[in-house]
Each structure stands twice: as C-alpha cells, then as structure tokens.
PDB file of C-alpha atoms in Angstrom:
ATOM      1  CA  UNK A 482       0.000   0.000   0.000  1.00 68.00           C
ATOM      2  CA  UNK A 483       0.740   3.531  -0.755  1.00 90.00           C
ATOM      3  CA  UNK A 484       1.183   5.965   2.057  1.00 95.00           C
ATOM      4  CA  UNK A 485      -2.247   7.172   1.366  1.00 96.00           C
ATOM      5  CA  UNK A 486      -4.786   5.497  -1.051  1.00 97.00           C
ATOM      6  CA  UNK A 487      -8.174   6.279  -2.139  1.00 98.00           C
ATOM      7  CA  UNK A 488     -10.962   4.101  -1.054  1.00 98.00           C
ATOM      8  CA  UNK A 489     -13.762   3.061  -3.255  1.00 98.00           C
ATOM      9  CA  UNK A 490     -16.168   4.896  -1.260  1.00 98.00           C
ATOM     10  CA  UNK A 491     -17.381   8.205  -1.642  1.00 98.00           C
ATOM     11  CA  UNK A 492     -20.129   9.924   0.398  1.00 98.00           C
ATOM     12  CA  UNK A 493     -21.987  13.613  -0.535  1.00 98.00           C
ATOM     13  CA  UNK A 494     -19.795  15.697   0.077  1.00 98.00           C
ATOM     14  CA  UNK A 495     -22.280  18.813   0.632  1.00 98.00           C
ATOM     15  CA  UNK A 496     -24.363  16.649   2.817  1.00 98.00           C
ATOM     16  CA  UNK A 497     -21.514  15.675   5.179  1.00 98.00           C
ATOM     17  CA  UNK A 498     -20.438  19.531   4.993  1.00 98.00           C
ATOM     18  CA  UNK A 499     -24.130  20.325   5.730  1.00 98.00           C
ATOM     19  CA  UNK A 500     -23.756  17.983   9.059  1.00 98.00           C
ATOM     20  CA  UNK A 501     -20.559  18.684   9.971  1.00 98.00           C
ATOM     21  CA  UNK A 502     -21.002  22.950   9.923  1.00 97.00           C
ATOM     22  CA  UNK A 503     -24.284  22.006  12.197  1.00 97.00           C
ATOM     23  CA  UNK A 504     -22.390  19.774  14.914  1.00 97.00           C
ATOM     24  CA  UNK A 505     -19.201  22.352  14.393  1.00 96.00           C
ATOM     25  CA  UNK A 506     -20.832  24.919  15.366  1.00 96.00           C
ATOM     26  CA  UNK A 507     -23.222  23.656  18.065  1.00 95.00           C
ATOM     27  CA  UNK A 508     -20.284  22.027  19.933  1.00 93.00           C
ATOM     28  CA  UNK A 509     -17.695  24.588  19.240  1.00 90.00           C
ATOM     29  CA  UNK A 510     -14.372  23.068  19.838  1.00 90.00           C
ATOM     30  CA  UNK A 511     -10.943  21.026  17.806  1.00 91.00           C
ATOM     31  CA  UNK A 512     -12.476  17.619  18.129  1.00 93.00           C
ATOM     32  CA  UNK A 513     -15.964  15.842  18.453  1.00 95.00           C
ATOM     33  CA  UNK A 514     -16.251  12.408  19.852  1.00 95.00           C
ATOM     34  CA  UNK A 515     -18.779  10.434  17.110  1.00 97.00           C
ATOM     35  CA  UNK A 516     -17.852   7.389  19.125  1.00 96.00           C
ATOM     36  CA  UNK A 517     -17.463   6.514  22.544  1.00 96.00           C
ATOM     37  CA  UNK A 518     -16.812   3.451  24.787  1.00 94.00           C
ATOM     38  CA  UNK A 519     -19.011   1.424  26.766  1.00 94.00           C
ATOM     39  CA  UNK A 520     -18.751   3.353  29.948  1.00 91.00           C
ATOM     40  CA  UNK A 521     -19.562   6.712  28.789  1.00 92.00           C
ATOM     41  CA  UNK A 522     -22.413   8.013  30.624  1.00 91.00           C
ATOM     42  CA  UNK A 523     -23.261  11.510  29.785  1.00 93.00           C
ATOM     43  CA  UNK A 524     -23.840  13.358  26.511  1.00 93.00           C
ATOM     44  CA  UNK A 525     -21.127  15.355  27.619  1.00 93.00           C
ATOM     45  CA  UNK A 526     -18.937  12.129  27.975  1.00 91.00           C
ATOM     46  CA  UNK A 527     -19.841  10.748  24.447  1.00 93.00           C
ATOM     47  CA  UNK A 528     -19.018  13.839  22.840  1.00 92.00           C
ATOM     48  CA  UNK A 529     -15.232  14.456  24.519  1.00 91.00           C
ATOM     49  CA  UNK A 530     -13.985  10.900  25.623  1.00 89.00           C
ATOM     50  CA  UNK A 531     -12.647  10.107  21.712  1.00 89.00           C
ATOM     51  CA  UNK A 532     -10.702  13.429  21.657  1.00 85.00           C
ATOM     52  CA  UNK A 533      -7.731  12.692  23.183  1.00 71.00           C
ATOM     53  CA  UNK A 534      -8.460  15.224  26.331  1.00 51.00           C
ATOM     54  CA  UNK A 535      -6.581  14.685  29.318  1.00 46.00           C
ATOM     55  CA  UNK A 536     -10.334  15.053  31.406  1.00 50.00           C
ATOM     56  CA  UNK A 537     -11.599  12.092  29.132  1.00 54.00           C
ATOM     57  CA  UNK A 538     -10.444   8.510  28.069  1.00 48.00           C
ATOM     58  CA  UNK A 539      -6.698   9.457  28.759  1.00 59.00           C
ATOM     59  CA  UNK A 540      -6.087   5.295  29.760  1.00 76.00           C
ATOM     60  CA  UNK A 541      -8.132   4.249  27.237  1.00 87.00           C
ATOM     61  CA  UNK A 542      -6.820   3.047  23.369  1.00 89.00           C
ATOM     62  CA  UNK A 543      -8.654   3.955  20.198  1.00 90.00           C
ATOM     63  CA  UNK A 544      -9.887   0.568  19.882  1.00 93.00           C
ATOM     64  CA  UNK A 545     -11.948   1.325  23.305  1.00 93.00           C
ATOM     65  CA  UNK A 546     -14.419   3.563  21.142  1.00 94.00           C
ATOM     66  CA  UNK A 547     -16.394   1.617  19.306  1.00 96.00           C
ATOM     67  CA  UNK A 548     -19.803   2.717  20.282  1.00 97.00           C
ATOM     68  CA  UNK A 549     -21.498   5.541  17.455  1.00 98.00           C
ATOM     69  CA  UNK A 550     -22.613   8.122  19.630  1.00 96.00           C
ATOM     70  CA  UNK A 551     -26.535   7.996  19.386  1.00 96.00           C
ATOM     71  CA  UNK A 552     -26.567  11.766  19.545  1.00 94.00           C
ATOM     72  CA  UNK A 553     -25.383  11.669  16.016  1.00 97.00           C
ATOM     73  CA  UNK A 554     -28.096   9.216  15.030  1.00 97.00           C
ATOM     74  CA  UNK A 555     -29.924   9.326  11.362  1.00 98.00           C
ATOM     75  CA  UNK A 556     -27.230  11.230   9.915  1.00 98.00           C
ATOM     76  CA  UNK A 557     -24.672  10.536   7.070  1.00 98.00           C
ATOM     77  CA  UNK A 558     -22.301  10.751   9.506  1.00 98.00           C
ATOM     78  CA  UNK A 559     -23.579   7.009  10.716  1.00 98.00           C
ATOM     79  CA  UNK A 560     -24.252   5.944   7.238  1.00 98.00           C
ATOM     80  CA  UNK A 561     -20.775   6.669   6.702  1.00 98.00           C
ATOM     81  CA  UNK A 562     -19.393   4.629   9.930  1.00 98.00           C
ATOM     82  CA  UNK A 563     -21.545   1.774   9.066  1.00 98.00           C
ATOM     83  CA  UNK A 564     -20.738   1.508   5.837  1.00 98.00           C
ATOM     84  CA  UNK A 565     -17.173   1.606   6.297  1.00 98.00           C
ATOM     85  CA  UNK A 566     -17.523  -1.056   9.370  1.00 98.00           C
ATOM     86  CA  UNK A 567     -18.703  -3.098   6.960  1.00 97.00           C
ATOM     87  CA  UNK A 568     -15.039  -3.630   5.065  1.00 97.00           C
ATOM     88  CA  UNK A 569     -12.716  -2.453   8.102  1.00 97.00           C
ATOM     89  CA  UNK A 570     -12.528  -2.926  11.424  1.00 97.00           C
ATOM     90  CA  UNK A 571     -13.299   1.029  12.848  1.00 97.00           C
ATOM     91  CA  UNK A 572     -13.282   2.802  16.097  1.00 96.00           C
ATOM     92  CA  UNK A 573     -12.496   6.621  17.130  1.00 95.00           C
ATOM     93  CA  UNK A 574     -14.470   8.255  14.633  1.00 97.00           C
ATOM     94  CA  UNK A 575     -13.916  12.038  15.197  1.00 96.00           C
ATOM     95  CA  UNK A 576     -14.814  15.587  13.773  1.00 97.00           C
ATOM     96  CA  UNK A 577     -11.249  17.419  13.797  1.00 96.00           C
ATOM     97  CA  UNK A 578     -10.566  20.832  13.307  1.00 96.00           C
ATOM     98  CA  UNK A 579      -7.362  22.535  12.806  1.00 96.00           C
ATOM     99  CA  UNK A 580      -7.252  26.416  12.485  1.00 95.00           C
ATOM    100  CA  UNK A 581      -4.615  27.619  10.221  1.00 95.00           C
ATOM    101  CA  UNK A 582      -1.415  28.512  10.071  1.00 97.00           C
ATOM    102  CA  UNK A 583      -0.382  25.341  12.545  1.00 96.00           C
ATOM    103  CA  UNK A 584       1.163  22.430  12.963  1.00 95.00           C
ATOM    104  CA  UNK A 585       0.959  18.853  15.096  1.00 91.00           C
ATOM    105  CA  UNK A 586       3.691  17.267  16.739  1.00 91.00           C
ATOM    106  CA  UNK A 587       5.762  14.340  14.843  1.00 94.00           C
ATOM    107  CA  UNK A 588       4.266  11.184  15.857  1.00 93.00           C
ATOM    108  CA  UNK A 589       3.623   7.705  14.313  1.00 94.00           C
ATOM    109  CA  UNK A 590      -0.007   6.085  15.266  1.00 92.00           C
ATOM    110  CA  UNK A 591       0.030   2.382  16.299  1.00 92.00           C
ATOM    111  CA  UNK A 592      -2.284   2.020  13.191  1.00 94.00           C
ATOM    112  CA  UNK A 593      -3.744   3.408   9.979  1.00 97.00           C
ATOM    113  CA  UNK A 594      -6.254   5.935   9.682  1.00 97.00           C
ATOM    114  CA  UNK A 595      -9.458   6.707   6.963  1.00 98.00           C
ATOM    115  CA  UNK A 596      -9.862  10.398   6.548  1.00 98.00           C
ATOM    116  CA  UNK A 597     -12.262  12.218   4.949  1.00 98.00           C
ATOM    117  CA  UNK A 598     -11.551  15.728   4.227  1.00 98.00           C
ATOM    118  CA  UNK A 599     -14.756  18.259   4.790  1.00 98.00           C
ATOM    119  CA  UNK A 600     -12.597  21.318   4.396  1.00 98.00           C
ATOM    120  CA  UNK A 601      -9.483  22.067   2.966  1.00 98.00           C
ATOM    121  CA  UNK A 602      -6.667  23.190   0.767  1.00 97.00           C
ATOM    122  CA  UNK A 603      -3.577  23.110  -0.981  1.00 97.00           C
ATOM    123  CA  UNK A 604      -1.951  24.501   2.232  1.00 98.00           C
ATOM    124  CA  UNK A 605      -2.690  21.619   4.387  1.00 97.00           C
ATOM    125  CA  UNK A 606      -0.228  18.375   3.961  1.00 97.00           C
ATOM    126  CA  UNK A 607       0.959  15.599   5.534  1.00 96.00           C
ATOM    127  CA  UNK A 608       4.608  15.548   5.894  1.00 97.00           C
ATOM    128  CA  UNK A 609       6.389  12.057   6.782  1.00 97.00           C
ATOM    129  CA  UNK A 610       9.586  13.307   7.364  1.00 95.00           C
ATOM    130  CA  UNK A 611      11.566   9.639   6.924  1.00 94.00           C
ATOM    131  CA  UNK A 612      10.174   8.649   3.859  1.00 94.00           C
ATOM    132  CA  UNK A 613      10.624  12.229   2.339  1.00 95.00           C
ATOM    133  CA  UNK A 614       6.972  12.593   1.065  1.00 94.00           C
ATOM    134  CA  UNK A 615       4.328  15.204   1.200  1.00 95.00           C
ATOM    135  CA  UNK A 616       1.156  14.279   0.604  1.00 96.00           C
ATOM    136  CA  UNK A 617      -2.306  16.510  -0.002  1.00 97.00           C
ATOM    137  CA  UNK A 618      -5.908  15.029   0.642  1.00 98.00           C
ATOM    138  CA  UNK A 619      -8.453  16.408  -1.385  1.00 98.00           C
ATOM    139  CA  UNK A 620     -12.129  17.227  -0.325  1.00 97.00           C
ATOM    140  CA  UNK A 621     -13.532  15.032  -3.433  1.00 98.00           C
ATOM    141  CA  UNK A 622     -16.030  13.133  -0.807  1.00 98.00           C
ATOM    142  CA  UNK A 623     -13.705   9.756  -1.028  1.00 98.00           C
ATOM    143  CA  UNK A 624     -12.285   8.350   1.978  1.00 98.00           C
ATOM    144  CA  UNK A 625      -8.293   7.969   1.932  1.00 98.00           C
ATOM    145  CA  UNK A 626      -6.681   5.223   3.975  1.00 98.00           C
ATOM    146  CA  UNK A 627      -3.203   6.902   5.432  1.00 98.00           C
ATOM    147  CA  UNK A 628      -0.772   4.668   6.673  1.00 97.00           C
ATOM    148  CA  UNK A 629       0.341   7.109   9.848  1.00 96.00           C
ATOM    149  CA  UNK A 630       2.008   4.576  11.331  1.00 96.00           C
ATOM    150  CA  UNK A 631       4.679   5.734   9.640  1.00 96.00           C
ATOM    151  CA  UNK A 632       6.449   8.885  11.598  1.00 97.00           C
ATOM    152  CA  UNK A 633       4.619  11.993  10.357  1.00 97.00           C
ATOM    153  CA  UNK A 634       3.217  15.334  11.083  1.00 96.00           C
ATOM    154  CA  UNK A 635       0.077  17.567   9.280  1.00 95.00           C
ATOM    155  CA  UNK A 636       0.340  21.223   8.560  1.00 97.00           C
ATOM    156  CA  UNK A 637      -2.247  23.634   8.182  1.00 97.00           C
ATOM    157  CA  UNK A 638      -0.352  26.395   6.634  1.00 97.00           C
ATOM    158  CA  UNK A 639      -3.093  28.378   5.559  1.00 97.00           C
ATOM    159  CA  UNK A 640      -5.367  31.131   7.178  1.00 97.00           C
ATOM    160  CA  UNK A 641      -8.755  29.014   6.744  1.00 97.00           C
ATOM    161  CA  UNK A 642      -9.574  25.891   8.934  1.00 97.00           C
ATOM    162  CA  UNK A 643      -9.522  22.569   7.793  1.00 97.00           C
ATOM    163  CA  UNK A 644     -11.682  19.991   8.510  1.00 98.00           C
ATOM    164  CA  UNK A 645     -11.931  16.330   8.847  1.00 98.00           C
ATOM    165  CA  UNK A 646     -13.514  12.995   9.454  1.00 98.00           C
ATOM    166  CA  UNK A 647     -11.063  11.074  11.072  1.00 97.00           C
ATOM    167  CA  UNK A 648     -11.589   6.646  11.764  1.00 97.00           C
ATOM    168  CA  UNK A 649      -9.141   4.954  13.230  1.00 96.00           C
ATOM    169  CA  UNK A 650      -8.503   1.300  12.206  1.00 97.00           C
ATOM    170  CA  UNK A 651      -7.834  -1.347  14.774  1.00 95.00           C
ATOM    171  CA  UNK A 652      -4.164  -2.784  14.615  1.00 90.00           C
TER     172      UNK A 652
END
C-alpha cells in the first residue's frame, strides 16, 4: 500500500459539509467524539472521551471507542461509519478541526487511519519526514486510507480551517 490510497467509497460531500457545519458549530471546539466506549455516561462524555483530552479517556486506546454516539443518530455521519464497518474494522471516529497557520507534533499512530476531508486546501499536507513525502488530501467526498504509522506530522499552513472525518482502524 501507498502511504495514502483512495478508497472506493465516496459519500456527498455537501451533505456531510451540511452535518458537519451544524455539529461544528453547536459544539464549538478542535475535536468531536462520534464514538465513545461502553462506559460513557453523559452526553457530555460521548461527545469528549474520543478526543484525546486529558479530562476524558486518557487510559483508554482507540480501539476502546467503538460505540457511534446515538446523539449523532440518522445522519450521514452514521451511514458513513456503518458503511465503512462493513469492510474495516473502525473505532475513534472524530470531527477534527485545525485552524490555520499550525502544525501537530511528529508522531507515528500504532495504526492506519481513513480520513475524509470536509474542508481544505492546498496549504494543508501531511509531511512524513523519513520517507521524504508530502502528501495533499483532497475534499472530493472519497475516503483515503493513510498509513500514519509511519512517523509523520500535518500542517495547516493556511489562514482558513480545515476539517476532517477522522476513523481509526484497529491494529
């Protein structure tokens, strides 16, 4: 496999936009939870314990969130998870954000990732920094499998946020 590779599926694009602008902008913050684990009680704790905060699901692995938040119920969004269960094995399915110009941290994941970019531009790129490659996601409404186990970082180097649908797949 490529670094990153297009899937064969392909979701509406303006619908998921549609969606995603709604939830962005009713829960106003870098990541929303569209998963959760099995002990996740509140709302509050379905939405956040997928992000990564320190205050939620710090212990817990991405494998732990495998529950589709019901809050997000009857939407593409879930068409989309299910769907995409169907062929891989998913969990942590999140709404990220990243206002421009910055950058994340260097890292390698202990597996792949399917993105789906909502928002974006030329300006925002992987950069795997061993392998010497920079790669570019386009908002066509396929789903791209990235292989970030390899060492990498993203960079927003624009002024406009991008946005996107993040799965992770189990190892």
């Amino acid at each position: 496999m490529n670094i990153i590779e297009k899937t064969r599926y392909n979701f509406n694009l303006q619908q998921i936009r549609d969606e995603v602008k709604f939830y962005t902008e009713k829960y106003p913050q870098q990541q929303l939870g569209l998963t959760h684990s099995s002990d996740a009680e509140t709302p509050e704790e379905r939405l956040n314990e997928s992000t990564g905060s320190s205050v939620y699901g710090s212990l817990k692995k991405d494998t732990d969130f495998v529950i589709f938040n019901k809050d997000f119920n009857g939407t593409l969004l879930q068409t989309m998870f299910e769907t995409l269960s169907d062929e891989y094995k998913v969990c942590r399915f999140r709404i990220m954000t990243m206002s421009g110009p910055s950058t994340y941290y260097a890292h390698s994941d202990i597996s792949q990732r399917l993105h789906y970019a909502v928002e974006t531009n030329k300006d925002c790129i992987f950069l795997f920094p061993e392998i010497k490659q920079q790669l570019f996601i386009p908002q066509d409404g396929f789903v791209y499998q990235v292989d970030t186990r390899h060492r990498h970082t993203f960079v927003n180097a624009s002024k406009a946020t991008r946005i996107h649908l993040l799965l992770s797949l189990f190892p």
